[in-house]
Tab-separated table of C-alpha atoms in Angstrom:
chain	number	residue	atom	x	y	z
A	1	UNK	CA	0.000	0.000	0.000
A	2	UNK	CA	1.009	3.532	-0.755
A	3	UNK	CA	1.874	6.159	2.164
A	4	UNK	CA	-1.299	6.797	4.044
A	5	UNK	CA	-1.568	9.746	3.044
A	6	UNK	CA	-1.197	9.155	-0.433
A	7	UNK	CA	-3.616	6.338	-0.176
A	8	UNK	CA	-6.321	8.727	1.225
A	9	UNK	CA	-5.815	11.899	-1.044
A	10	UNK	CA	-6.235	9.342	-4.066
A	11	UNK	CA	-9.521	8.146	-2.904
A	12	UNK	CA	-10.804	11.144	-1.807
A	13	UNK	CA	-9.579	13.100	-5.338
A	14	UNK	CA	-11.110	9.537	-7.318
A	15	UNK	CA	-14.936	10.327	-5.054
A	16	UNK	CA	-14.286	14.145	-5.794
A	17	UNK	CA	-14.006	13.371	-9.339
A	18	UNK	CA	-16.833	10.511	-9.552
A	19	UNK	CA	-19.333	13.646	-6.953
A	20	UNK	CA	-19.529	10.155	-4.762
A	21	UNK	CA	-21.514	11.570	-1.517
A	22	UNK	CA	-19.715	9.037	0.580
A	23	UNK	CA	-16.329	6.686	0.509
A	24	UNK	CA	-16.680	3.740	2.546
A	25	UNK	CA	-13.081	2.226	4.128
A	26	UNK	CA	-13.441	-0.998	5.499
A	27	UNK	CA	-10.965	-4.678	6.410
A	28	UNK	CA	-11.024	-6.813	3.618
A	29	UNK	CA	-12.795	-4.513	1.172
A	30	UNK	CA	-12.028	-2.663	-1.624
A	31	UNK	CA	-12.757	1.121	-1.102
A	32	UNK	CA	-16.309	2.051	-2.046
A	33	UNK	CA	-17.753	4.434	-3.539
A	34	UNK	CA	-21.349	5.897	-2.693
A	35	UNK	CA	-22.594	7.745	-6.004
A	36	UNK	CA	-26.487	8.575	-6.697
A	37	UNK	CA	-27.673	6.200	-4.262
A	38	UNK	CA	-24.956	3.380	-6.114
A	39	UNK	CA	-22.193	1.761	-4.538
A	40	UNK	CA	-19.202	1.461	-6.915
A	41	UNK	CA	-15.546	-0.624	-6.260
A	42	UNK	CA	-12.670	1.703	-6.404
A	43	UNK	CA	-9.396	0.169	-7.977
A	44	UNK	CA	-7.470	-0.594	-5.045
A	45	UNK	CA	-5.982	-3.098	-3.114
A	46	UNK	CA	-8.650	-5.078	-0.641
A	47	UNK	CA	-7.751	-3.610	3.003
A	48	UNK	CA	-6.648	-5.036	6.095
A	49	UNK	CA	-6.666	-3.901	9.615
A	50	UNK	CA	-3.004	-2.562	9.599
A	51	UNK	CA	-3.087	-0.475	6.738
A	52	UNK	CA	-6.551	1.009	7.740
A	53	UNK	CA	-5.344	1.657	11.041
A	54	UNK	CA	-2.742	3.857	9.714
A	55	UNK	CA	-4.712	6.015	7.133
A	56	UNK	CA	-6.855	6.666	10.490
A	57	UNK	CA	-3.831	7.218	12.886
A	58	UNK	CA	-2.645	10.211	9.550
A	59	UNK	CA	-5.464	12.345	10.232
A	60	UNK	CA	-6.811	11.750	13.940
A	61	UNK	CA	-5.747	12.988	17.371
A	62	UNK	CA	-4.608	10.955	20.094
A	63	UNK	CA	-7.865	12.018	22.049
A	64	UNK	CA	-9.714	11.146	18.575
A	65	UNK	CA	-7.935	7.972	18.591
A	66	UNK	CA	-9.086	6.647	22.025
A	67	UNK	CA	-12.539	7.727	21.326
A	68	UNK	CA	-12.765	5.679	18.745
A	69	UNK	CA	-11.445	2.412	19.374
A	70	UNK	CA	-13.307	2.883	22.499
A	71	UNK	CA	-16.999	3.746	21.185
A	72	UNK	CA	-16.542	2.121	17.280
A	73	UNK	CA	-16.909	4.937	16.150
């Protein structure tokens, strides 16, 4: 997998692009795209835990963090 950061700019840029209204991350999917009530498959490597652990630790808190592997949310 790319840098997280990488990784996240080109999904967010790809659901920019495609006007999805939401982008769905999830272990042992492929990113998903949410557009006009449609889910669509971005082109991307199925995810695990690690790797989607890290594109959340690029952009949350430590406070954010806690909260949500506390809560799930």
């Amino acid at each position: 997998m790319e840098v997280p950061s990488i990784f996240l700019n080109n999904i967010l840029r790809e659901g920019a692009k495609k006007k999805a209204r939401s982008i769905d991350l999830t272990v042992g999917s492929t990113p998903v795209l949410r557009i006009k009530n449609n889910l669509s498959s971005f082109e991307e490597e199925i995810l695990n835990k690690d790797q989607l652990d890290k594109v959340i630790q690029s952009f949350l808190n430590k406070e954010e963090l806690d909260e949500l592997y506390k809560n799930k949310e």
